[in-house]
Tab-separated table of C-alpha atoms in Angstrom:
chain	number	residue	atom	x	y	z
F	1	UNK	CA	14.863	-4.535	-22.538
F	2	UNK	CA	15.057	-1.064	-24.092
F	3	UNK	CA	11.983	1.134	-24.366
F	4	UNK	CA	11.491	3.432	-27.373
F	5	UNK	CA	12.405	7.087	-27.119
F	6	UNK	CA	15.546	9.252	-27.073
F	7	UNK	CA	18.584	7.092	-26.400
F	8	UNK	CA	20.621	8.299	-23.423
F	9	UNK	CA	24.211	7.014	-23.638
F	10	UNK	CA	25.377	5.216	-20.502
F	11	UNK	CA	28.965	4.896	-19.320
F	12	UNK	CA	28.883	1.345	-17.985
F	13	UNK	CA	32.350	1.708	-16.446
F	14	UNK	CA	30.757	4.239	-14.079
F	15	UNK	CA	27.261	2.781	-13.822
F	16	UNK	CA	28.062	-0.843	-12.981
F	17	UNK	CA	30.423	-0.122	-10.028
F	18	UNK	CA	27.853	2.330	-8.615
F	19	UNK	CA	25.165	-0.346	-8.772
F	20	UNK	CA	27.442	-3.022	-7.299
F	21	UNK	CA	28.553	-0.828	-4.391
F	22	UNK	CA	25.073	0.323	-3.324
F	23	UNK	CA	25.284	3.781	-4.867
F	24	UNK	CA	23.042	3.567	-7.952
F	25	UNK	CA	21.294	6.835	-7.044
F	26	UNK	CA	24.642	8.638	-7.597
F	27	UNK	CA	24.309	7.694	-11.270
F	28	UNK	CA	22.141	10.823	-11.584
F	29	UNK	CA	25.331	12.896	-11.547
F	30	UNK	CA	26.697	11.074	-14.604
F	31	UNK	CA	23.630	10.328	-16.723
F	32	UNK	CA	20.061	11.516	-17.163
F	33	UNK	CA	18.837	7.908	-17.058
F	34	UNK	CA	19.330	4.882	-14.855
F	35	UNK	CA	20.350	1.473	-16.206
F	36	UNK	CA	17.284	0.518	-18.280
F	37	UNK	CA	15.434	-2.312	-16.540
F	38	UNK	CA	17.607	-1.979	-13.416
F	39	UNK	CA	16.777	1.685	-12.850
F	40	UNK	CA	14.411	0.980	-9.966
F	41	UNK	CA	17.279	-0.469	-7.903
F	42	UNK	CA	18.339	3.084	-6.964
F	43	UNK	CA	16.003	2.643	-3.986
F	44	UNK	CA	18.180	-0.157	-2.583
F	45	UNK	CA	21.125	2.234	-2.709
F	46	UNK	CA	19.228	4.854	-0.693
F	47	UNK	CA	18.183	2.171	1.794
F	48	UNK	CA	21.727	0.887	2.340
F	49	UNK	CA	23.116	4.425	2.629
F	50	UNK	CA	20.562	5.173	5.348
F	51	UNK	CA	21.574	1.999	7.194
F	52	UNK	CA	25.216	3.085	6.968
F	53	UNK	CA	24.678	6.649	8.235
F	54	UNK	CA	21.854	6.375	10.803
F	55	UNK	CA	23.789	4.222	13.345
F	56	UNK	CA	26.461	6.929	13.525
F	57	UNK	CA	23.833	9.556	14.400
F	58	UNK	CA	22.116	7.230	16.896
F	59	UNK	CA	25.441	6.443	18.570
F	60	UNK	CA	26.220	10.126	18.938
F	61	UNK	CA	22.813	11.141	20.320
F	62	UNK	CA	22.118	7.986	22.400
F	63	UNK	CA	18.450	8.649	21.640
F	64	UNK	CA	16.642	6.849	18.822
F	65	UNK	CA	13.751	9.256	18.352
F	66	UNK	CA	15.977	12.324	18.561
F	67	UNK	CA	18.342	10.827	15.976
F	68	UNK	CA	15.539	10.108	13.523
F	69	UNK	CA	13.988	13.548	14.067
F	70	UNK	CA	17.393	15.105	13.315
F	71	UNK	CA	17.524	13.184	10.020
F	72	UNK	CA	14.014	14.351	9.101
F	73	UNK	CA	14.844	17.943	10.090
F	74	UNK	CA	18.059	18.009	8.036
F	75	UNK	CA	16.264	16.705	4.926
F	76	UNK	CA	13.445	19.251	5.270
F	77	UNK	CA	15.909	22.101	5.874
F	78	UNK	CA	17.990	21.240	2.781
F	79	UNK	CA	14.811	20.931	0.686
F	80	UNK	CA	13.681	24.412	1.797
F	81	UNK	CA	17.133	25.839	0.968
F	82	UNK	CA	16.960	24.371	-2.543
F	83	UNK	CA	13.445	25.727	-3.084
F	84	UNK	CA	14.598	29.179	-1.923
F	85	UNK	CA	17.607	29.027	-4.276
F	86	UNK	CA	15.448	28.214	-7.309
F	87	UNK	CA	13.019	31.022	-6.558
F	88	UNK	CA	15.202	33.890	-5.397
F	89	UNK	CA	18.837	33.442	-6.478
F	90	UNK	CA	19.969	34.925	-9.849
F	91	UNK	CA	21.395	31.682	-11.255
F	92	UNK	CA	23.139	31.225	-14.599
F	93	UNK	CA	21.958	28.419	-16.899
F	94	UNK	CA	24.877	26.144	-15.989
F	95	UNK	CA	24.363	26.755	-12.275
F	96	UNK	CA	20.638	26.114	-12.665
F	97	UNK	CA	21.295	22.784	-14.405
F	98	UNK	CA	23.672	21.672	-11.664
F	99	UNK	CA	21.169	22.688	-9.020
F	100	UNK	CA	18.450	20.705	-10.818
F	101	UNK	CA	20.646	17.582	-10.742
F	102	UNK	CA	21.352	18.065	-7.039
F	103	UNK	CA	17.668	18.708	-6.415
F	104	UNK	CA	16.705	15.504	-8.222
F	105	UNK	CA	19.279	13.554	-6.216
F	106	UNK	CA	17.985	15.076	-2.977
F	107	UNK	CA	14.372	14.329	-3.939
F	108	UNK	CA	15.247	10.650	-4.343
F	109	UNK	CA	17.240	10.542	-1.101
F	110	UNK	CA	14.357	9.372	1.064
F	111	UNK	CA	16.158	9.395	4.410
F	112	UNK	CA	13.219	11.156	6.048
F	113	UNK	CA	10.881	8.286	5.101
F	114	UNK	CA	13.263	5.714	6.595
F	115	UNK	CA	13.537	7.865	9.708
F	116	UNK	CA	9.757	7.821	10.123
F	117	UNK	CA	9.946	4.024	9.884
F	118	UNK	CA	12.671	4.057	12.528
F	119	UNK	CA	10.431	5.984	14.917
F	120	UNK	CA	7.621	3.488	14.241
F	121	UNK	CA	9.980	0.598	15.012
F	122	UNK	CA	10.980	2.281	18.273
F	123	UNK	CA	7.315	2.674	19.272
F	124	UNK	CA	6.680	-0.999	18.501
F	125	UNK	CA	9.804	-2.493	20.113
F	126	UNK	CA	9.634	-0.322	23.229
F	127	UNK	CA	5.931	-1.182	23.576
F	128	UNK	CA	4.643	2.366	23.865
F	129	UNK	CA	1.190	1.109	24.770
F	130	UNK	CA	-0.699	4.425	24.661
F	131	UNK	CA	0.534	5.177	21.152
F	132	UNK	CA	-0.036	1.597	19.993
F	133	UNK	CA	-3.567	1.649	21.377
F	134	UNK	CA	-4.286	4.870	19.467
F	135	UNK	CA	-2.822	3.509	16.215
F	136	UNK	CA	-4.842	0.278	16.455
F	137	UNK	CA	-8.213	1.965	16.824
F	138	UNK	CA	-10.446	1.118	13.832
F	139	UNK	CA	-11.120	4.784	13.072
F	140	UNK	CA	-7.381	5.486	12.825
F	141	UNK	CA	-6.636	2.348	10.807
F	142	UNK	CA	-9.277	2.886	8.140
F	143	UNK	CA	-8.851	6.667	8.001
F	144	UNK	CA	-5.156	6.011	7.438
F	145	UNK	CA	-5.883	3.734	4.470
F	146	UNK	CA	-8.321	6.255	2.959
F	147	UNK	CA	-5.745	9.066	3.255
F	148	UNK	CA	-3.102	6.861	1.640
F	149	UNK	CA	-5.315	5.885	-1.300
F	150	UNK	CA	-6.524	9.441	-1.916
F	151	UNK	CA	-3.035	11.005	-1.905
F	152	UNK	CA	-1.098	8.330	-3.836
F	153	UNK	CA	-1.833	9.830	-7.298
F	154	UNK	CA	-0.043	13.039	-6.244
F	155	UNK	CA	3.099	11.376	-4.881
F	156	UNK	CA	5.619	12.963	-7.236
F	157	UNK	CA	4.566	16.521	-6.471
F	158	UNK	CA	6.030	17.046	-3.012
F	159	UNK	CA	8.583	15.721	-0.542
F	160	UNK	CA	6.051	16.347	2.214
F	161	UNK	CA	3.680	13.788	0.717
F	162	UNK	CA	6.377	11.137	0.986
F	163	UNK	CA	6.662	11.845	4.702
F	164	UNK	CA	2.884	11.379	4.887
F	165	UNK	CA	3.180	8.064	3.013
F	166	UNK	CA	5.870	6.914	5.435
F	167	UNK	CA	3.582	7.698	8.368
F	168	UNK	CA	0.627	5.916	6.715
F	169	UNK	CA	2.631	2.798	5.893
F	170	UNK	CA	4.163	2.801	9.387
F	171	UNK	CA	0.696	2.795	10.927
F	172	UNK	CA	-0.352	-0.118	8.688
F	173	UNK	CA	2.813	-2.106	9.467
F	174	UNK	CA	2.433	-1.560	13.220
F	175	UNK	CA	-1.192	-2.640	12.998
F	176	UNK	CA	-0.283	-5.887	11.219
F	177	UNK	CA	2.760	-6.530	13.430
F	178	UNK	CA	0.802	-6.228	16.671
F	179	UNK	CA	-2.085	-8.354	15.361
F	180	UNK	CA	-4.526	-6.157	17.274
F	181	UNK	CA	-7.673	-6.179	15.145
F	182	UNK	CA	-5.677	-5.978	11.898
F	183	UNK	CA	-7.208	-4.550	8.748
F	184	UNK	CA	-9.127	-7.620	7.605
F	185	UNK	CA	-8.213	-7.624	3.909
F	186	UNK	CA	-4.487	-7.227	4.656
F	187	UNK	CA	-4.283	-10.231	6.967
F	188	UNK	CA	-4.890	-13.482	5.110
F	189	UNK	CA	-2.697	-16.292	3.781
F	190	UNK	CA	-2.608	-14.938	0.229
F	191	UNK	CA	-1.493	-11.444	1.240
F	192	UNK	CA	1.037	-12.921	3.671
F	193	UNK	CA	2.526	-15.041	0.885
F	194	UNK	CA	2.724	-11.996	-1.382
F	195	UNK	CA	4.616	-10.367	1.481
F	196	UNK	CA	7.070	-13.281	1.507
F	197	UNK	CA	7.779	-12.949	-2.210
F	198	UNK	CA	7.541	-9.131	-2.260
F	199	UNK	CA	11.293	-8.612	-2.592
F	200	UNK	CA	11.243	-10.708	-5.756
F	201	UNK	CA	8.270	-8.732	-7.062
F	202	UNK	CA	10.245	-5.539	-6.460
F	203	UNK	CA	13.373	-6.917	-8.154
F	204	UNK	CA	11.747	-8.511	-11.215
F	205	UNK	CA	8.835	-6.180	-11.990
F	206	UNK	CA	10.798	-3.646	-14.074
F	207	UNK	CA	12.530	-6.219	-16.331
F	208	UNK	CA	9.164	-7.965	-16.784
F	209	UNK	CA	7.449	-4.688	-17.732
F	210	UNK	CA	10.154	-3.946	-20.309
F	211	UNK	CA	10.006	-7.480	-21.727
F	212	UNK	CA	6.190	-7.625	-21.924
F	213	UNK	CA	6.041	-4.119	-23.407
F	214	UNK	CA	8.378	-5.026	-26.250
F	215	UNK	CA	6.768	-8.440	-26.807
F	216	UNK	CA	3.283	-6.944	-27.152
F	217	UNK	CA	4.321	-3.827	-29.060
F	218	UNK	CA	3.795	-5.394	-32.540
F	219	UNK	CA	0.163	-6.031	-31.590
F	220	UNK	CA	-0.524	-2.491	-30.404
F	221	UNK	CA	-3.519	-0.905	-32.124
F	222	UNK	CA	-5.611	2.124	-31.279
F	223	UNK	CA	-8.625	0.164	-32.538
F	224	UNK	CA	-8.174	-2.411	-29.766
F	225	UNK	CA	-6.596	-0.198	-27.126
F	226	UNK	CA	-8.672	-1.474	-24.204
F	227	UNK	CA	-7.916	-5.125	-24.969
F	228	UNK	CA	-4.206	-4.356	-25.439
F	229	UNK	CA	-3.985	-2.477	-22.136
F	230	UNK	CA	-5.787	-5.221	-20.217
F	231	UNK	CA	-3.549	-7.883	-21.777
F	232	UNK	CA	-0.458	-5.813	-21.025
F	233	UNK	CA	-1.425	-5.225	-17.369
F	234	UNK	CA	-2.444	-8.833	-16.725
F	235	UNK	CA	0.734	-10.171	-18.362
F	236	UNK	CA	2.976	-7.842	-16.327
F	237	UNK	CA	1.191	-8.792	-13.102
F	238	UNK	CA	1.128	-12.541	-13.795
F	239	UNK	CA	4.752	-12.818	-14.950
F	240	UNK	CA	6.028	-10.669	-12.060
F	241	UNK	CA	4.210	-12.856	-9.530
F	242	UNK	CA	5.183	-16.096	-11.295
F	243	UNK	CA	8.893	-15.309	-11.529
F	244	UNK	CA	8.897	-14.091	-7.918
F	245	UNK	CA	7.337	-17.374	-6.720
F	246	UNK	CA	9.948	-19.409	-8.609
F	247	UNK	CA	12.738	-17.220	-7.245
F	248	UNK	CA	11.466	-17.460	-3.663
F	249	UNK	CA	10.815	-21.208	-3.657
F	250	UNK	CA	13.970	-22.298	-5.514
F	251	UNK	CA	16.522	-19.675	-4.429
F	252	UNK	CA	15.525	-17.244	-1.682
F	253	UNK	CA	13.976	-19.778	0.702
F	254	UNK	CA	17.174	-21.884	0.620
F	255	UNK	CA	19.378	-18.843	1.259
F	256	UNK	CA	17.159	-17.778	4.194
F	257	UNK	CA	17.338	-21.309	5.653
F	258	UNK	CA	21.120	-21.346	5.244
F	259	UNK	CA	21.433	-17.948	6.953
F	260	UNK	CA	19.439	-19.198	9.963
F	261	UNK	CA	21.734	-22.167	10.599
C-alpha cells in the first residue's frame, strides 16, 4: 500500500493512538505525512472534534444559528491572523516552519464547513418556509450546481471556497431532503443506493487506489498512457464500489439493524 516517492518515517506509537482516539489530524504535528492508505481518515477526526465542541457552544449561547456563526467567525478570524503573520511579521526560519505546520492544521480544521451544515439543518428542522421555498426554486438549485462544478478545481486555494462548497452542498442536501422538485439526476434508486454505501466508498477508496496503482504499475507505459489511465480509473471506481457493496450488505446493514432494536 505504499506509493513511490520520498519515504517519510512514521512513529506508529504516536500515529495509531491518534487515529484510534479520533485525532488523526493532530498527526500533522509529528509527521509530514499521514498513515499511507489511511491518511484520508483525518476528516473523521475533524468531524468528531466538531461534534464534541459545538454542543458546548450551543449550550452556552442557547441559540443554534448564533453558535454556528461564532464558530465560522472564529475560524475566519484565526485564518486572517495567520495570513497577516506570514506577510508582515519578521519570522525566523524555525518560527516560519512551526507557523506553516499550524497553518496546515488550521486549513484542515473544517469547523466552519460543519457550522454551515448546522445552520442548514436548523433551517430544515425548524421549517423556515420562506428560506426553504427560496432554496427549492429551480433557478437556485441549478445555479448552485453550476457554481459548485465550476469552482471545484480550485478547492485547495482558499478557505473561503470551502465555505462556498459547504453552502452549495447544504442547498443540495436540503433540496433532496424536502423532496420539493429535487434535482432530477440526483434522485433515483441508483444514486440513493450509492448514498447508502457512501461511507464504505469513503473508507475503502484510498486503500483501493493504492492497491490498484501498485498492481498496474508494472504495465505503465507512455506509449499506452490513455489505455493505462482509463484502466486505472475504471478499476479504482469498480473495486471501490464493489467492496463498499459487500461491506454494506454483509456488515454495515446488520450493525444498523442491531442499533435500531
